[in-house]
Coordinates of C-alpha atoms in Angstrom, one line a residue:
Chain A
M1 CA -47.7 0.6 36.6
T2 CA -46.4 -0.1 33.2
E3 CA -43.0 -1.5 32.8
M4 CA -40.4 0.5 30.9
P5 CA -39.6 -1.1 27.5
E6 CA -36.2 -2.8 27.3
T7 CA -33.5 -0.7 25.7
P8 CA -31.4 -2.3 22.8
E9 CA -28.5 -2.7 25.3
E10 CA -30.7 -4.5 27.8
R11 CA -32.0 -6.8 25.0
D12 CA -28.4 -7.5 24.0
A13 CA -27.4 -8.2 27.6
R14 CA -30.3 -10.7 28.0
A15 CA -29.3 -12.5 24.8
V16 CA -25.7 -12.6 25.9
R17 CA -26.6 -14.1 29.2
A18 CA -28.8 -16.7 27.5
V19 CA -26.0 -17.8 25.2
R20 CA -23.6 -18.1 28.1
A21 CA -26.2 -20.2 29.9
G22 CA -26.1 -22.6 27.0
H23 CA -28.9 -21.4 24.8
R24 CA -26.8 -21.0 21.7
D25 CA -29.8 -20.1 19.6
A26 CA -30.1 -16.8 21.4
F27 CA -27.0 -15.7 19.4
A28 CA -29.2 -15.5 16.3
E29 CA -31.0 -12.6 17.9
L30 CA -27.7 -10.8 18.3
V31 CA -26.8 -11.5 14.7
H32 CA -30.2 -10.3 13.5
R33 CA -29.9 -7.1 15.5
H34 CA -26.3 -6.2 14.5
Q35 CA -25.6 -7.7 11.1
E36 CA -26.6 -4.7 9.1
R37 CA -24.3 -2.3 11.0
V38 CA -21.4 -4.7 11.0
H39 CA -21.8 -5.4 7.3
R40 CA -21.9 -1.7 6.4
L41 CA -18.7 -1.1 8.5
C42 CA -16.9 -4.0 6.8
V43 CA -17.9 -2.8 3.3
R44 CA -16.6 0.7 4.2
V45 CA -13.3 -0.6 5.4
L46 CA -12.7 -3.3 2.9
G47 CA -14.5 -2.1 -0.2
S48 CA -14.9 -5.5 -1.8
E49 CA -18.3 -7.2 -1.0
D50 CA -16.7 -10.7 -1.0
D51 CA -14.1 -9.6 1.5
A52 CA -16.7 -7.9 3.6
L53 CA -18.8 -11.2 3.7
D54 CA -15.8 -13.0 5.2
A55 CA -15.1 -10.2 7.6
V56 CA -18.7 -10.1 8.9
Q57 CA -18.8 -13.8 9.4
D58 CA -15.4 -13.8 11.1
A59 CA -16.5 -11.0 13.4
F60 CA -19.6 -12.9 14.6
A61 CA -17.7 -16.1 14.9
R62 CA -15.0 -14.5 17.0
A63 CA -17.7 -12.9 19.1
L64 CA -19.4 -16.3 19.6
V65 CA -16.2 -18.0 20.7
R66 CA -15.1 -15.1 22.9
L67 CA -18.4 -14.2 24.4
H68 CA -17.3 -15.4 27.9
T69 CA -14.6 -12.6 27.9
L70 CA -17.1 -9.8 27.5
D71 CA -17.2 -8.0 30.9
E72 CA -20.3 -6.0 30.3
P73 CA -23.0 -7.8 28.3
R74 CA -24.8 -4.4 27.8
Y75 CA -21.9 -3.3 25.6
F76 CA -22.1 -6.2 23.3
G77 CA -22.8 -3.9 20.3
T78 CA -19.7 -1.8 20.8
W79 CA -17.6 -4.8 21.6
L80 CA -18.7 -6.6 18.4
Y81 CA -18.2 -3.5 16.3
R82 CA -14.7 -3.2 17.7
I83 CA -14.0 -6.8 16.8
A84 CA -15.4 -6.3 13.3
L85 CA -13.4 -3.1 12.9
N86 CA -10.1 -4.7 14.0
G87 CA -10.7 -7.7 11.8
A88 CA -11.5 -5.7 8.8
C89 CA -8.5 -3.4 9.3
T90 CA -6.2 -6.4 9.8
A91 CA -7.7 -8.0 6.6
R92 CA -7.2 -4.8 4.7
R93 CA -3.6 -4.4 5.9
G94 CA -2.9 -8.1 5.0
R95 CA -4.5 -7.8 1.6
K96 CA -1.8 -7.6 -1.1
R97 CA -4.0 -6.6 -4.0
A98 CA -4.7 -3.0 -4.9
P99 CA -6.5 -0.8 -4.9
E100 CA -7.7 -0.6 -1.3
T101 CA -11.0 0.9 -0.8
L102 CA -13.2 2.4 1.9
V103 CA -16.2 3.1 -0.1
D104 CA -17.3 0.8 -2.9
T105 CA -20.9 1.0 -3.6
D106 CA -20.5 1.4 -7.4
G107 CA -21.2 -2.3 -7.8
A108 CA -18.2 -2.9 -10.0
S109 CA -17.0 -5.8 -8.0
A110 CA -20.2 -6.7 -6.2
P111 CA -22.1 -10.0 -6.8
A112 CA -25.4 -9.8 -8.6
D113 CA -27.6 -9.5 -5.5
V114 CA -25.9 -6.3 -4.4
R115 CA -25.4 -4.5 -7.7
P116 CA -27.0 -1.1 -7.8
S117 CA -30.5 -0.9 -8.9
P118 CA -31.2 0.7 -12.3
G119 CA -32.6 3.7 -10.4
E120 CA -29.2 4.6 -9.0
T121 CA -27.7 7.3 -11.1
A122 CA -24.4 7.2 -12.9
A123 CA -23.5 10.4 -10.9
A124 CA -23.9 8.6 -7.6
R125 CA -21.7 5.8 -8.8
E126 CA -19.1 8.3 -10.0
L127 CA -19.2 10.1 -6.7
S128 CA -18.7 6.8 -4.8
R129 CA -15.7 6.1 -6.9
V130 CA -14.1 9.5 -6.5
L131 CA -14.8 9.5 -2.7
R132 CA -13.3 6.0 -2.4
E133 CA -10.1 7.0 -4.2
A134 CA -9.9 10.3 -2.2
L135 CA -10.3 8.5 1.1
D136 CA -7.6 6.1 0.1
E137 CA -5.1 9.0 -0.1
L138 CA -5.6 9.7 3.6
P139 CA -3.5 8.2 6.4
E140 CA -5.3 5.3 8.0
A141 CA -5.9 7.1 11.3
Q142 CA -7.6 10.0 9.6
R143 CA -9.4 7.8 7.1
L144 CA -11.0 5.6 9.8
A145 CA -12.1 8.6 11.8
V146 CA -13.6 10.5 8.8
A147 CA -15.3 7.4 7.5
L148 CA -16.8 6.4 10.8
C149 CA -18.1 9.9 11.3
D150 CA -19.1 11.0 7.8
L151 CA -20.2 7.7 6.3
E152 CA -21.3 5.8 9.3
G153 CA -22.7 8.7 11.3
H154 CA -21.0 7.7 14.6
S155 CA -20.7 10.2 17.4
Y156 CA -17.2 11.4 18.5
A157 CA -17.6 9.5 21.7
A158 CA -18.5 6.3 19.9
I159 CA -15.5 6.7 17.6
A160 CA -13.2 7.3 20.6
T161 CA -14.4 4.1 22.1
L162 CA -14.0 2.1 18.9
L163 CA -10.6 3.4 18.1
A164 CA -9.4 3.5 21.7
I165 CA -8.3 7.1 21.5
S166 CA -9.4 10.2 23.3
K167 CA -12.3 12.3 22.1
G168 CA -9.9 15.2 21.5
T169 CA -7.9 13.0 19.2
V170 CA -11.0 12.0 17.3
M171 CA -11.9 15.7 16.8
S172 CA -8.4 16.4 15.6
R173 CA -8.3 13.5 13.2
I174 CA -11.7 14.4 11.7
H175 CA -10.8 18.0 11.4
Y176 CA -7.5 17.5 9.6
G177 CA -8.7 14.4 7.7
R178 CA -11.6 16.4 6.3
Q179 CA -9.4 19.3 5.3
R180 CA -7.2 16.9 3.2
L181 CA -10.2 15.0 1.9
R182 CA -12.0 18.2 0.8
A183 CA -8.9 19.4 -1.0
I184 CA -8.5 16.1 -2.8
L185 CA -12.2 16.1 -3.7
E186 CA -12.1 19.7 -5.0
R187 CA -9.1 18.8 -7.1
R188 CA -10.8 15.7 -8.5
L189 CA -14.2 17.1 -9.0
G190 CA -12.9 20.4 -10.3
R191 CA -14.9 22.5 -7.9
Chain B
M1 CA -10.3 34.3 -2.1
S2 CA -11.9 35.1 1.2
A3 CA -9.9 37.2 3.7
S4 CA -9.4 36.2 7.3
H5 CA -10.4 38.8 9.9
P6 CA -7.3 39.8 11.9
A7 CA -9.2 39.4 15.2
C8 CA -10.4 35.9 14.3
D9 CA -8.8 32.8 15.8
C10 CA -9.3 30.9 12.6
A11 CA -7.8 27.6 13.9
W12 CA -10.3 27.5 16.7
T13 CA -13.2 28.7 14.6
R14 CA -12.6 26.0 11.9
A15 CA -12.1 23.2 14.4
A16 CA -15.3 24.3 16.1
T17 CA -17.1 24.5 12.8
D18 CA -16.2 20.8 12.2
A19 CA -17.6 19.9 15.6
W20 CA -20.7 22.1 14.9
V21 CA -21.6 20.3 11.6
D22 CA -21.4 17.0 13.5
D23 CA -23.6 18.4 16.2
E24 CA -20.8 17.9 18.7
L25 CA -20.1 21.5 19.6
A26 CA -20.9 22.3 23.3
T27 CA -24.0 24.5 23.5
D28 CA -22.1 27.2 25.3
Q29 CA -19.7 27.4 22.4
V30 CA -22.2 27.7 19.6
A31 CA -22.8 31.4 20.2
E32 CA -19.1 32.1 20.3
L33 CA -18.7 30.3 17.0
E34 CA -21.5 32.3 15.5
R35 CA -19.8 35.5 16.6
A36 CA -16.6 34.4 15.1
L37 CA -18.2 33.4 11.8
A38 CA -20.0 36.8 11.6
T39 CA -16.7 38.6 11.6
C40 CA -14.5 36.4 9.5
E41 CA -15.2 35.9 5.8
A42 CA -12.6 33.2 5.3
C43 CA -14.1 31.1 8.1
R44 CA -17.6 31.6 6.7
A45 CA -16.3 30.2 3.4
Y46 CA -14.8 27.3 5.3
R47 CA -18.2 26.6 6.9
D48 CA -20.0 26.8 3.6
G49 CA -17.5 24.4 2.0
L50 CA -17.9 22.0 5.0
V51 CA -21.7 22.0 4.7
H52 CA -21.4 21.3 1.0
Y53 CA -19.0 18.5 1.7
K54 CA -21.3 16.9 4.3
A55 CA -24.2 17.0 1.9
L56 CA -22.0 15.4 -0.8
V57 CA -20.8 12.5 1.3
G58 CA -24.3 12.1 2.7
S59 CA -25.5 11.4 -0.8
V60 CA -23.3 8.3 -1.2
P61 CA -25.6 5.3 -1.2
T62 CA -25.3 2.8 1.7
P63 CA -24.4 -0.8 0.8
P64 CA -27.4 -3.1 0.9
L65 CA -27.4 -6.3 3.0
P66 CA -26.5 -9.1 0.6
V67 CA -28.7 -12.2 0.4
A68 CA -25.6 -14.5 0.7
L69 CA -25.0 -13.2 4.2
A70 CA -27.8 -15.1 5.9
A71 CA -26.3 -18.5 5.2
R72 CA -22.9 -17.3 6.4
L73 CA -24.4 -16.1 9.7
S74 CA -26.4 -19.2 10.6
L75 CA -25.4 -20.7 13.9
P76 CA -23.8 -23.9 12.4
A77 CA -21.8 -21.8 9.9
L78 CA -20.6 -19.5 12.7
E79 CA -19.7 -22.4 14.9
R80 CA -17.8 -24.0 12.1
R81 CA -15.9 -20.8 11.4
A82 CA -15.3 -20.2 15.1
R83 CA -13.6 -23.6 15.3
E84 CA -11.4 -22.7 12.4
L85 CA -10.5 -19.4 14.0
T86 CA -9.7 -20.7 17.4
P87 CA -6.0 -20.1 17.8
R88 CA -3.9 -23.1 18.2
P89 CA -1.4 -23.3 21.1
P90 CA 1.8 -21.6 20.0
R91 CA 4.9 -23.6 19.0
S92 CA 6.4 -22.9 22.4
I93 CA 3.5 -24.8 24.1
H94 CA 3.9 -27.7 21.6
A95 CA 7.6 -27.7 22.4
A96 CA 6.9 -27.6 26.2
R97 CA 4.5 -30.5 25.8
A98 CA 7.0 -32.5 23.8
A99 CA 9.7 -31.8 26.4
G100 CA 7.3 -32.9 29.1
A101 CA 6.5 -36.1 27.3
L102 CA 10.3 -36.7 26.8
A103 CA 11.0 -36.1 30.5
A104 CA 8.1 -38.4 31.5
G105 CA 9.3 -41.1 29.2
F106 CA 12.9 -40.7 30.5
L107 CA 11.7 -41.0 34.1
A108 CA 9.6 -44.0 33.3
W109 CA 12.5 -45.5 31.5
V110 CA 14.8 -44.9 34.6
A111 CA 12.1 -46.2 36.9
F112 CA 11.6 -49.3 34.8
G113 CA 15.3 -49.8 34.6
T114 CA 15.6 -49.7 38.3
V115 CA 12.9 -52.2 38.7
S116 CA 14.1 -54.4 35.8
D117 CA 17.6 -54.5 37.3
R118 CA 16.2 -56.7 40.1
F119 CA 15.3 -59.3 37.5
A120 CA 18.4 -58.9 35.3
P121 CA 20.9 -61.7 35.3
R122 CA 23.4 -61.1 38.0
P123 CA 27.1 -60.8 37.0
P124 CA 29.4 -63.5 38.0
V125 CA 31.0 -63.1 41.3
G126 CA 34.3 -61.2 41.1
A127 CA 33.5 -59.6 37.8
V128 CA 34.1 -55.8 37.5
V129 CA 30.8 -54.1 37.5
R130 CA 30.8 -50.8 35.6
P131 CA 28.1 -48.3 35.9
P132 CA 25.8 -48.2 32.9
V133 CA 26.4 -45.5 30.4
L134 CA 23.3 -43.5 29.8
D135 CA 23.1 -42.9 26.1
V136 CA 20.6 -40.1 26.5
P137 CA 21.5 -36.7 25.1
T138 CA 21.7 -34.1 27.8
V139 CA 18.7 -31.7 27.5
P140 CA 20.0 -28.2 27.8
A141 CA 18.2 -25.5 29.8
D142 CA 15.6 -23.6 27.7
P143 CA 17.4 -21.0 25.8
P144 CA 15.9 -17.5 26.0
P145 CA 13.5 -16.8 23.1
S146 CA 15.1 -15.1 20.1
P147 CA 14.1 -11.5 19.2
E148 CA 12.5 -13.0 16.1
A149 CA 10.4 -15.4 18.1
L150 CA 9.3 -12.7 20.4
L151 CA 8.3 -10.5 17.5
L152 CA 6.3 -13.3 16.1
A153 CA 4.7 -13.9 19.5
F154 CA 3.9 -10.2 19.8
G155 CA 2.0 -10.3 16.5
E156 CA 0.0 -13.3 17.7
A157 CA -0.8 -11.6 21.0
V158 CA -2.0 -8.4 19.2
E159 CA -4.3 -10.6 17.0
L160 CA -5.7 -12.2 20.2
A161 CA -6.2 -8.9 21.9
E162 CA -7.9 -7.4 18.8
H163 CA -10.2 -10.3 18.7
G164 CA -11.3 -10.0 22.3
A165 CA -9.2 -12.8 23.9
T166 CA -8.2 -10.4 26.6
I167 CA -7.0 -12.9 29.3
E168 CA -4.9 -15.0 26.9
A169 CA -3.5 -11.9 25.2
F170 CA -2.6 -10.3 28.6
A171 CA -0.7 -13.5 29.5
R172 CA 1.2 -13.6 26.3
F173 CA 2.2 -9.9 26.4
E174 CA 3.4 -10.4 29.9
R175 CA 5.6 -13.3 28.8
I176 CA 6.9 -11.2 25.9
R177 CA 7.7 -8.3 28.2
I178 CA 9.6 -10.6 30.6
G179 CA 11.3 -12.3 27.6
A180 CA 12.3 -9.1 26.0
G181 CA 13.5 -7.5 29.2
T182 CA 16.6 -5.4 28.6
R183 CA 18.0 -8.1 26.3
V184 CA 16.0 -7.1 23.1
P185 CA 16.7 -3.6 22.0
G186 CA 14.0 -1.4 20.6
E187 CA 10.4 -1.0 21.5
L188 CA 9.3 -4.6 22.1
A189 CA 9.4 -4.5 25.9
P190 CA 7.7 -1.1 26.3
K191 CA 5.1 -2.1 23.7
A192 CA 4.3 -5.3 25.5
L193 CA 4.1 -3.5 28.8
F194 CA 1.8 -1.0 27.3
W195 CA -0.5 -3.7 26.0
T196 CA -0.6 -5.4 29.4
A197 CA -1.6 -2.1 30.9
R198 CA -4.4 -1.7 28.3
L199 CA -5.6 -5.3 29.0
A200 CA -5.1 -5.2 32.8
P201 CA -8.1 -6.6 34.7
T202 CA -8.3 -3.7 37.1
L203 CA -7.8 0.0 36.9
A204 CA -5.2 -0.2 39.7
E205 CA -3.2 -2.8 37.8
A206 CA -3.4 -0.7 34.7
L207 CA -2.2 2.4 36.6
A208 CA 0.8 0.5 38.0
R209 CA 1.8 -0.7 34.6
Y210 CA 1.4 2.7 32.9
D211 CA 3.5 4.2 35.6
A212 CA 6.1 1.5 35.2
L213 CA 6.3 2.2 31.5
A214 CA 6.7 5.9 32.0
R215 CA 9.4 5.3 34.6
D216 CA 11.4 2.4 33.2
H217 CA 11.1 3.3 29.5
A218 CA 11.3 7.1 29.7
A219 CA 13.0 7.3 26.3
S220 CA 10.3 5.4 24.6
P221 CA 7.8 7.3 22.4
L222 CA 5.2 5.4 24.5
A223 CA 6.2 7.0 27.7
A224 CA 4.2 10.1 27.0
T225 CA 1.2 8.1 26.1
A226 CA 1.6 6.0 29.2
L227 CA 1.7 9.1 31.4
G228 CA -1.4 10.5 29.7
A229 CA -3.2 7.1 30.2
A230 CA -2.1 7.0 33.8
A231 CA -3.6 10.4 34.4
A232 CA -6.8 9.3 32.7
V233 CA -7.0 6.2 34.9
C234 CA -6.5 8.4 38.0
D235 CA -9.4 10.5 36.8
R236 CA -11.6 7.5 36.6
L237 CA -10.5 6.4 40.1
G238 CA -11.3 9.9 41.4
R239 CA -7.7 10.5 42.4
N240 CA -7.5 14.1 41.2
D241 CA -4.2 15.0 42.9
E242 CA -2.4 12.0 41.4
A243 CA -3.8 12.8 38.0
R244 CA -2.5 16.3 38.3
V245 CA 1.0 15.1 39.3
R246 CA 1.2 12.9 36.2
R247 CA 0.0 15.6 33.9
V248 CA 2.5 18.0 35.2
A249 CA 5.2 15.4 34.7
L250 CA 4.0 14.7 31.2
V251 CA 4.2 18.4 30.3
R252 CA 7.7 18.7 31.7
R253 CA 9.2 15.5 30.4
H254 CA 7.6 15.2 27.0
P255 CA 6.9 18.8 25.9
A256 CA 6.9 18.0 22.2
S257 CA 4.2 15.3 22.4
A258 CA 0.5 15.7 21.6
E259 CA -0.3 14.2 25.0
A260 CA 1.5 17.0 26.7
R261 CA -0.8 19.5 24.9
D262 CA -3.8 17.6 26.1
A263 CA -2.4 17.4 29.6
A264 CA -1.6 21.2 29.7
L265 CA -5.2 22.0 28.6
A266 CA -6.5 19.7 31.3
L267 CA -4.3 21.4 33.8
V268 CA -5.7 24.8 32.6
R269 CA -9.2 23.5 33.0
L270 CA -8.8 21.8 36.3
G271 CA -6.2 24.1 37.8
A272 CA -6.5 27.5 39.5
G273 CA -4.3 30.5 40.0
E274 CA -0.6 29.9 39.2
L275 CA -1.0 26.4 37.9
R276 CA -3.5 27.5 35.4
D277 CA -1.6 30.5 34.2
E278 CA 1.6 28.6 34.0
H279 CA 0.0 26.1 31.6
V280 CA -1.7 28.7 29.5
R281 CA 1.8 30.2 29.1
W282 CA 3.2 26.8 28.4
L283 CA 0.7 26.2 25.6
R284 CA 1.3 29.6 24.1
T285 CA 5.0 29.0 24.0
H286 CA 5.1 25.3 23.0
A287 CA 2.1 25.0 20.8
P288 CA 0.9 28.5 19.8
D289 CA -1.3 27.3 16.9
S290 CA -2.8 24.2 18.5
P291 CA -6.5 23.8 19.2
Q292 CA -5.6 23.1 22.8
T293 CA -4.0 26.6 23.1
A294 CA -7.0 28.2 21.4
A295 CA -9.3 26.4 23.8
A296 CA -7.2 27.4 26.8
L297 CA -7.1 31.0 25.8
R298 CA -10.8 31.1 25.1
E299 CA -11.7 29.5 28.4
T300 CA -9.5 31.7 30.5
G301 CA -10.1 34.9 28.6
G302 CA -6.4 35.0 27.5
E303 CA -4.9 34.8 31.0
G304 CA -1.4 33.6 31.4
S305 CA -0.3 36.0 28.7
N306 CA 3.4 36.3 28.1
D307 CA 3.0 39.9 27.2

């Protein structure tokens, strides 16, 4: 009888247990598996690539030092994502300089290795800029829900867990947030 | 401009359309949405706009993983950063340690003095012996923490909680709650209590704390949230009757809150007969345009009408 392959959650749980048992190197496996998602989230929340680098590192460092407090090793991914989201939101709130951004993929402030490739069109960059500015006009609660859903592709249940709110509240925030966002976009894009 | 159909419940249709584009609409509601869209031109226009919007935001490029990240996420770099981020003991702990050291020093000093007295030169016979004057300042009892100190501590505790230090954060919120008591006006005490409920190690403990918040801080804006959370905890514990009691209390005590609307809808869904009808009527009266009312009417076929 063939064994069922491990799910990503089971792999995470195994790595978490290994780190707790003293095999610190196993944390690299967790980093490898989650860095892309955490990085994308931090870029979405903070906009600036430099700030996002700090936030990603801080999220993993906090996870490393607090790993013993994680009740369910299977849920390492959600737990880490929550740490990253809270850290990025705190950094964003503490940041004095303007403008704040949720979407900044136009490369204007990015270091050389993340600048858009020549293939990326000016239209895509312009869209990023307009969307970023439009999102910044939303209240934080709606902005996070809309960004997590529409830009990060999370389910309502996942967003509810991340933001510690009910699924009904997620639906409501997305619904009203999108209405505002669409009105702003229509005004800015003249459609 | 597209016209709404008079028979269309546009608020529900549009909320459902949002859920539909996200693939989050319940299967049994898709047909209902399609029927609604077929009749209402304005809602069809809303759907088309929403589909266009989703395509637009979907075309925004995703940020690539920067090369510089690998070095920042190496184990030595993370361990170094973790040491920098580890919170230091708060000033109060430093102060307590300092006071402890002072007290220990004082006791040692007294003890040494007692012993050393044996070896001190004895006064001449007949001389008046006066008790030694202790030139040590009296240490006053710890004053209660100031509201400013409590607020500062609250911020630190939130930071700890948000970064996953659940046990330490719980302990600090508990100290803040006790410190604030009734002495510090405002929301500090209920907020700290709310946090201890959120961070409580067991569901039963969380429930007791949510209940205490709803009971002891009934005027706080958090009271409604606490009742809703208590009901949700009861759900998780399988205590359906207790959940219902709390939802009924929520609807009656905090009718203007969003939590009351959710509670009323839950009572409609879980209740039967009079209880269900009563809360359909409640929703129609208190929140006629809310999605919860739309859902309640849809699910009950419009029962509980005021007409």
